mmCIF file of C-alpha atoms in Angstrom:
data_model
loop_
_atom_site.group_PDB
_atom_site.id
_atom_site.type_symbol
_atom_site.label_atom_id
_atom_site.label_comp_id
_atom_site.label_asym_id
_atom_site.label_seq_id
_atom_site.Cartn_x
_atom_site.Cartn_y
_atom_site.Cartn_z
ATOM 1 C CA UNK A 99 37.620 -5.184 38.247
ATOM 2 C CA UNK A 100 35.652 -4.872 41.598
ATOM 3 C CA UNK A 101 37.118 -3.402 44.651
ATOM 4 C CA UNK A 102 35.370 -5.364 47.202
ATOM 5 C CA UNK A 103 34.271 -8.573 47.657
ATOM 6 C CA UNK A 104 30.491 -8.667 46.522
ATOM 7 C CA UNK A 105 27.871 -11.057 48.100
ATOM 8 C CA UNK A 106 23.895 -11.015 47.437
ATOM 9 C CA UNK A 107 24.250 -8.976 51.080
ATOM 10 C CA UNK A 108 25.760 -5.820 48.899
ATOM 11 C CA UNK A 109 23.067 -6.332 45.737
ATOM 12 C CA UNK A 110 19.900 -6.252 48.689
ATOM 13 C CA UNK A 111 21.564 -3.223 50.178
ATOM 14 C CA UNK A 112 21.588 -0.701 47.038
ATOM 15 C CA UNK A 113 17.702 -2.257 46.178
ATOM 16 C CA UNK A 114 16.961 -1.682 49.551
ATOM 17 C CA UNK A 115 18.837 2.038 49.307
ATOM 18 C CA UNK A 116 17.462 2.799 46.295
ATOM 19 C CA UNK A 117 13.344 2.005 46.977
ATOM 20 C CA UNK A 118 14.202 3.706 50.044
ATOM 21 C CA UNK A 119 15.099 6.966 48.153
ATOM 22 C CA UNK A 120 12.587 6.491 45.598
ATOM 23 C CA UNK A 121 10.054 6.079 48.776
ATOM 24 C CA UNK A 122 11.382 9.984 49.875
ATOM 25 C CA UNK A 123 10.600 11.303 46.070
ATOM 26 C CA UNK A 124 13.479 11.665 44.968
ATOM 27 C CA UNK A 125 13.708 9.637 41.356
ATOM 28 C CA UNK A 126 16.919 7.363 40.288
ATOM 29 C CA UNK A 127 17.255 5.987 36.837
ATOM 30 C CA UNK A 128 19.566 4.762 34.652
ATOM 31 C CA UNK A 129 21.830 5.992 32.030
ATOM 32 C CA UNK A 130 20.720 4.685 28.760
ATOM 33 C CA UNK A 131 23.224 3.284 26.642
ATOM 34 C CA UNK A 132 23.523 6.114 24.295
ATOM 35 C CA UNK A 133 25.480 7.570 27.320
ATOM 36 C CA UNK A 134 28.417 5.504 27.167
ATOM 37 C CA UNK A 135 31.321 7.941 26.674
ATOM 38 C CA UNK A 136 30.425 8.413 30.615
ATOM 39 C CA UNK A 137 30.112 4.662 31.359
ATOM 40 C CA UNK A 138 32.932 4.854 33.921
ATOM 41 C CA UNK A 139 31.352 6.950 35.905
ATOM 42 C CA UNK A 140 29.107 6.080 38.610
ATOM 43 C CA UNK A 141 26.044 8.862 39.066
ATOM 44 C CA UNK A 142 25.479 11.566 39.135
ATOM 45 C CA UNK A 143 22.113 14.090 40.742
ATOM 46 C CA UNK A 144 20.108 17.331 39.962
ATOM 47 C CA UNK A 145 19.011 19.286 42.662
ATOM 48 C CA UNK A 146 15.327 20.817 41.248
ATOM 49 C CA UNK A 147 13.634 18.916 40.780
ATOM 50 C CA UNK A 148 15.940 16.645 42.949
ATOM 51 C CA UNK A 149 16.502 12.953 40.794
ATOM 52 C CA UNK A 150 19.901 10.808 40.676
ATOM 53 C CA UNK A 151 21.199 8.799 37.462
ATOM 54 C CA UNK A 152 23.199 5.541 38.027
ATOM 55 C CA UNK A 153 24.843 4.257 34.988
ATOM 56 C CA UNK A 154 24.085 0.433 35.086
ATOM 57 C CA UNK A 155 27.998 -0.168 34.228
ATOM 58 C CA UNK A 156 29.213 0.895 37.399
ATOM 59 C CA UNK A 157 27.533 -2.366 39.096
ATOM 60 C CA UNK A 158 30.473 -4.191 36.986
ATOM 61 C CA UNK A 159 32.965 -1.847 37.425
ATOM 62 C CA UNK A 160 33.260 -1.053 40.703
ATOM 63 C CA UNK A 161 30.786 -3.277 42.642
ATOM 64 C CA UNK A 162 27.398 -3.033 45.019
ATOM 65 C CA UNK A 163 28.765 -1.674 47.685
ATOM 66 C CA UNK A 164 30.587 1.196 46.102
ATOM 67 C CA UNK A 165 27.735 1.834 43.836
ATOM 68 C CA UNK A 166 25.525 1.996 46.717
ATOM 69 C CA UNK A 167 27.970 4.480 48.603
ATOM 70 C CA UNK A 168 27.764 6.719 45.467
ATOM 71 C CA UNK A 169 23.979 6.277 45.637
ATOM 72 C CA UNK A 170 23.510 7.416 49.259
ATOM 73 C CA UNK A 171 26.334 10.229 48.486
ATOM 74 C CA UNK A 172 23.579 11.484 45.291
ATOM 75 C CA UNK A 173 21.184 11.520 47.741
ATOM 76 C CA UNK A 174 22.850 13.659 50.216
ATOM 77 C CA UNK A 175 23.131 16.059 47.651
ATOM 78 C CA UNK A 176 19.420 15.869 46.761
ATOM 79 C CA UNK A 177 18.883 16.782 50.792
ATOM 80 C CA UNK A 178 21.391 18.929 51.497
ATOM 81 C CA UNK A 179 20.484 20.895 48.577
ATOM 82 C CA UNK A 180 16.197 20.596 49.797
ATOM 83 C CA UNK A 181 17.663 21.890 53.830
ATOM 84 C CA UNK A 182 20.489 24.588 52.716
ATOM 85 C CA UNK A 183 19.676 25.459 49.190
ATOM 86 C CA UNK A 184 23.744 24.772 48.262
ATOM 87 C CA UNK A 185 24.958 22.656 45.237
ATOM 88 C CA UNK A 186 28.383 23.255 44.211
ATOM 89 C CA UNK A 187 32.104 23.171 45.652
ATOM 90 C CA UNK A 188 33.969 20.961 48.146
ATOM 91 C CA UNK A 189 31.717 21.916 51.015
ATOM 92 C CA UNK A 190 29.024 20.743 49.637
ATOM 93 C CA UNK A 191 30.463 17.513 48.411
ATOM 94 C CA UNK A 192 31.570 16.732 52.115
ATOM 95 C CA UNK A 193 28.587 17.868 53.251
ATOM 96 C CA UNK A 194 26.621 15.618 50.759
ATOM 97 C CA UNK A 195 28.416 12.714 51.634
ATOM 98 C CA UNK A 196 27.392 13.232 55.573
ATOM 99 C CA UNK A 197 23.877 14.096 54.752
ATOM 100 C CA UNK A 198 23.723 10.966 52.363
ATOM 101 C CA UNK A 199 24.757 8.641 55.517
ATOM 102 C CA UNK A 200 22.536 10.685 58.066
ATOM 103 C CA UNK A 201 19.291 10.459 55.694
ATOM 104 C CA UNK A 202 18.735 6.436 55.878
ATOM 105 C CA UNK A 203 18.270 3.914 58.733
ATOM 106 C CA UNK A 204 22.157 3.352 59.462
ATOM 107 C CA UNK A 205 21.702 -0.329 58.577
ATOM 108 C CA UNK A 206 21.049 0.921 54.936
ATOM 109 C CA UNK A 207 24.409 2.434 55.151
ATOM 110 C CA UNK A 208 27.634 0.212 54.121
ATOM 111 C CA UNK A 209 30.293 -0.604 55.890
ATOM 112 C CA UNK A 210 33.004 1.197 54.491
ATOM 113 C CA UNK A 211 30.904 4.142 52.917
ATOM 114 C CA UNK A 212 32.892 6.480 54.642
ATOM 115 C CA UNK A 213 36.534 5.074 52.859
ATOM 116 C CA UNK A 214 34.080 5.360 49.353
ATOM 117 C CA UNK A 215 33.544 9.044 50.266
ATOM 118 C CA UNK A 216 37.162 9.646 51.080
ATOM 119 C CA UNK A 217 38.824 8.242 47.966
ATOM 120 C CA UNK A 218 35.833 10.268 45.609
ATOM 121 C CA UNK A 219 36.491 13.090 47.759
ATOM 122 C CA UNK A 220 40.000 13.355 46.328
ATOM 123 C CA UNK A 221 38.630 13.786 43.182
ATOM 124 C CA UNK A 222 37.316 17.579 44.087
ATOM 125 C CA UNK A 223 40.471 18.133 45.849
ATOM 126 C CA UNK A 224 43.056 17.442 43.161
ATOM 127 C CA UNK A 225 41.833 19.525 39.901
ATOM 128 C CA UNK A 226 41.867 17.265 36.866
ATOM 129 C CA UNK A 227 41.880 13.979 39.021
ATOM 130 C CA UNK A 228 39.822 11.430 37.865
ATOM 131 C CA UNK A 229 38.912 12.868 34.934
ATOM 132 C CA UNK A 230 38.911 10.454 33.160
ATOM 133 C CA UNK A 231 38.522 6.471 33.257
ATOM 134 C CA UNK A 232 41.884 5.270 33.029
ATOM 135 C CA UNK A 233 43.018 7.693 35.974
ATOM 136 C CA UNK A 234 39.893 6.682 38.099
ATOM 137 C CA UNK A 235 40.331 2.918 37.658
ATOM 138 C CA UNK A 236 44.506 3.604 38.045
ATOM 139 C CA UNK A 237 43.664 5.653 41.461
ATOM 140 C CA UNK A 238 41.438 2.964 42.666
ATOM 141 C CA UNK A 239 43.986 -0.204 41.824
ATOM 142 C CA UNK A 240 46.523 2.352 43.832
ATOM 143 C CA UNK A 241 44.818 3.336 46.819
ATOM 144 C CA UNK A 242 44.898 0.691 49.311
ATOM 145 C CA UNK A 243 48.529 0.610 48.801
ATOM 146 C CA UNK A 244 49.129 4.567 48.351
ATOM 147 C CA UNK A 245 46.827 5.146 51.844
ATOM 148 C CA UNK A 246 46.608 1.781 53.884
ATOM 149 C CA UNK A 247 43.251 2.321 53.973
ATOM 150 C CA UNK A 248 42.322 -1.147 52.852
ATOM 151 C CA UNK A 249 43.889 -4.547 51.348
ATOM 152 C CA UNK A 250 43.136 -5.054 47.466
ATOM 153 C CA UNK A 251 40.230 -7.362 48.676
ATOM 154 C CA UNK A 252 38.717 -4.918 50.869
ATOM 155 C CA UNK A 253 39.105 -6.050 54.077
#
């Protein structure tokens, strides 16, 4: 299951993203395999020192371009956390996802990051949502036709 159409276009943009945030210090690695009762998520950061975790199934599940959104979203965190010293709680997850966009060259950022941000966003909004991967992968089959926001092939 993907929720965009992937090209190589998608894959160059998260290398691209991610040497560029590696190039700023801030680490990104891989969840090993031992870490698979998470391996529906996507990442996930730590603030000090700052360094973001991608597990290498969300490439499958969900696609470049997402993963790449969730990437540059880790990263705002990593920032906002370096200029305002906050971590936690829905302001700082909307905040992360604007400092994540505003921290690269805009050509790094995707297309439709800011849909990404809005349909993880609900996540911190609705307690319990998304909890686990059945009602992620349900909520992201659903949401194009819940909120119109986009056609089931992403356009």
């Amino acid at each position: 299951m993907r929720w965009t159409a992937e090209t190589c276009e998608h894959k160059t943009r998260y290398l691209e993203v991610e040497a560029y945030v590696k190039d700023q210090g801030v680490p990104v690695a891989y969840a090993p395999a031992g870490a698979s009762d998470d391996s529906w998520r996507v990442g996930r950061s730590s603030p000090n020192p700052p360094c973001i975790v991608i597990w290498p199934t969300a490439f499958e599940i969900y696609g470049w371009e997402i993963v790449t959104s969730v990437l540059l979203h880790e990263y705002g965190h990593c920032k906002l956390y370096e200029a305002e010293g906050i971590w936690e709680g829905i302001e700082a997850e909307r905040n992360a996802n604007d400092y994540g966009s505003r921290q690269v060259p805009p050509n790094l950022v995707p297309a439709r990051y800011g849909e990404h941000r809005r349909f993880f966003l609900r996540s911190y909004e609705t307690q319990g949502r998304f909890a686990s991967r059945d009602q992620l992968l349900e909520a992201i089959r659903d949401w194009p036709a819940k909120d119109g926001a986009m056609s089931a092939d992403g356009q």
